[in-house]
Amino acid sequence: MSKDLRGLNMIAAHSHIRGLGVDATTLEPKAASQGLVGQEKARKSAAVMLQMIKEGNVAGRAVLIAGPPSTGKTALAMGMAQSLGPDVPFTSLAASEIYSLEMSKTEALKQAFRKSIGVRIKEESEIMEGEVVEIQIDRSVTGSAKQGKLTIKTTDMEAVYDMGNKMIDAMTKERIMAGDIISIDKSSGKITKLGRSYARSRDYDAMGVDTKFLQCPDGELQKRKETVHTVTLHEIDVINSRTQGFLALFSGDTGEIRSEIRDQINIKVGEWKEEGKAEIVPGVLFIDEVHMLDIESFAFLNSALEDELAPIVIMASNRANAKVRGTDYRSPHGLPFDFLDRVVIIKTHPYSPEDLKQILSVRAQEEEVDLSPDALALLTKVGSETGLRYAANLITTSQLIAAKRRAKQVSVEDVQRSFTLFYDPARSAKFVASFEQHLLGNNGAAAGSSANVDTVMT
Ligand SMILES: Nc1ncnc2c1ncn2[C@@H]1O[C@H](COP(=O)(O)OP(=O)(O)O)[C@@H](O)[C@H]1O
Ligand SMILES: [Mg+2]
């Protein structure tokens, strides 16, 4: 999973989410599971989508999660991310991020796309695997040139090999001794200690607690082994981009990548695929607050989704009707009509007080905050009046206030105090309105009524 574009905040607020909380076979959502509460219909839709992603047949599709603020749109996407296979890439970005990166908007989107496509590369290697019987090292008087012999066995055979300098160093470094089960990659010479032989388990009493005991391998000493590793197309791009190279992967400072490089890599990956050396793993690109994209970015998305190498794109928006950025027309969720056409929509709905209560209680557990029952009740009331996110933030601030008076449990007074110290958006707006004459708006006029404002879903 690619993590570099994901904001820290986004993770923290959703750290309690471990999956979609659905039954593995029926995909029916459980009332509260894996950190998710309620919102059953949306969770079921997301689970069906996820199943299709896992089966690998929805590349190039786009899903929009649409609903009012604080109804779990981002949470749902995080739940899906948690349930993807370990080598399925997941990239997430807030649409407004593409305007702040030091590259063009379309380049930023292109990189995000390619970060969301995995290439599973298979490699056959020849290895030697067995139990070490004896290691014999002859040191020359000067201590420099070394020579040695390694006796290694399986249950079926035993063989002696000469060891050179490099091999002896590797053996010493890995602290290999008689009784260890080891594997040696013949092409790279890499030695891996797999564990210790059961037969030797009583040889030493000072064995580490994490020592793994294994049976002595059977069969031939030399085996062919298939190893699989997954990289993203973007990683291949960066490594092959002569101007940036390998180190850019660590600095994250990749700049723009030339299109010829991408073309070459697509051809190469296509060849690997033909030869059975590689498999394409379409991953997920999550674009939050998607109404912040402009018409050019949507045009790019539209054509990029047609590409043979495309991930599945999941988007979220809380806009009911909004102006498409860079145009003069308004459309549902701020998506241009031709793009809207290809999108499957999942709706989220406002929570009932019971759901709110349970979500807040899950959050409190996650933050290891002990709320008194009436504190939780008050937070729930605040949540249903001003929004879940504000109420969740009050958990943290109330805890700080409780800690100040050295209380272990957050009381209703702590929540009240928090509520008066920190404003929610609605009260803040009221405050701004009442001081309008002192605060200037963008155009020098007082903010407020305008017929052309976006409507947020309710
Ligand atoms: N159904 C849910 N179960 C558990 N936590 C939720 C649920 N819905 C929202 N949350 C949590 O409430 C907060 C606000 O939800 P969020 O997903 O950010 O809303 P949105 O993206 O729709 O504005 C987040 O901390 C989120 O993890
Ligand atoms: Mg969100």
mmCIF file with all atom_site columns, C-alpha atoms and ligand atoms in Angstrom, residues 10 14 70 72-75 286 288-289 316 318 389, ligand 2:
data_model
loop_
_atom_site.group_PDB
_atom_site.id
_atom_site.type_symbol
_atom_site.label_atom_id
_atom_site.label_alt_id
_atom_site.label_comp_id
_atom_site.label_asym_id
_atom_site.label_entity_id
_atom_site.label_seq_id
_atom_site.pdbx_PDB_ins_code
_atom_site.Cartn_x
_atom_site.Cartn_y
_atom_site.Cartn_z
_atom_site.occupancy
_atom_site.B_iso_or_equiv
_atom_site.pdbx_formal_charge
_atom_site.auth_seq_id
_atom_site.auth_comp_id
_atom_site.auth_asym_id
_atom_site.auth_atom_id
_atom_site.pdbx_PDB_model_num
ATOM   1  C  CA . MET A 1 10  ? -6.640  11.345 7.662  1.00 0.00 ? 10  MET A CA 1
ATOM   2  C  CA . HIS A 1 14  ? -9.765  6.769  11.059 1.00 0.00 ? 14  HIS A CA 1
ATOM   3  C  CA . SER A 1 70  ? -19.272 13.402 8.632  1.00 0.00 ? 70  SER A CA 1
ATOM   4  C  CA . GLY A 1 72  ? -18.278 8.188  7.001  1.00 0.00 ? 72  GLY A CA 1
ATOM   5  C  CA . LYS A 1 73  ? -17.327 8.620  3.341  1.00 0.00 ? 73  LYS A CA 1
ATOM   6  C  CA . THR A 1 74  ? -13.605 8.714  4.030  1.00 0.00 ? 74  THR A CA 1
ATOM   7  C  CA . ALA A 1 75  ? -14.066 6.084  6.728  1.00 0.00 ? 75  ALA A CA 1
ATOM   8  C  CA . PHE A 1 286 ? -8.898  7.273  -3.573 1.00 0.00 ? 286 PHE A CA 1
ATOM   9  C  CA . ASP A 1 288 ? -11.241 12.692 -1.415 1.00 0.00 ? 288 ASP A CA 1
ATOM   10 C  CA . GLU A 1 289 ? -13.241 15.942 -1.824 1.00 0.00 ? 289 GLU A CA 1
ATOM   11 C  CA . ALA A 1 316 ? -15.837 11.093 -2.230 1.00 0.00 ? 316 ALA A CA 1
ATOM   12 C  CA . ASN A 1 318 ? -20.195 16.075 0.094  1.00 0.00 ? 318 ASN A CA 1
ATOM   13 C  CA . ARG A 1 389 ? -16.365 15.246 13.548 1.00 0.00 ? 389 ARG A CA 1
HETATM 14 MG MG . MG  B 2 .   ? -14.136 12.934 4.224  1.00 0.00 ? 2   MG  B MG 1
#
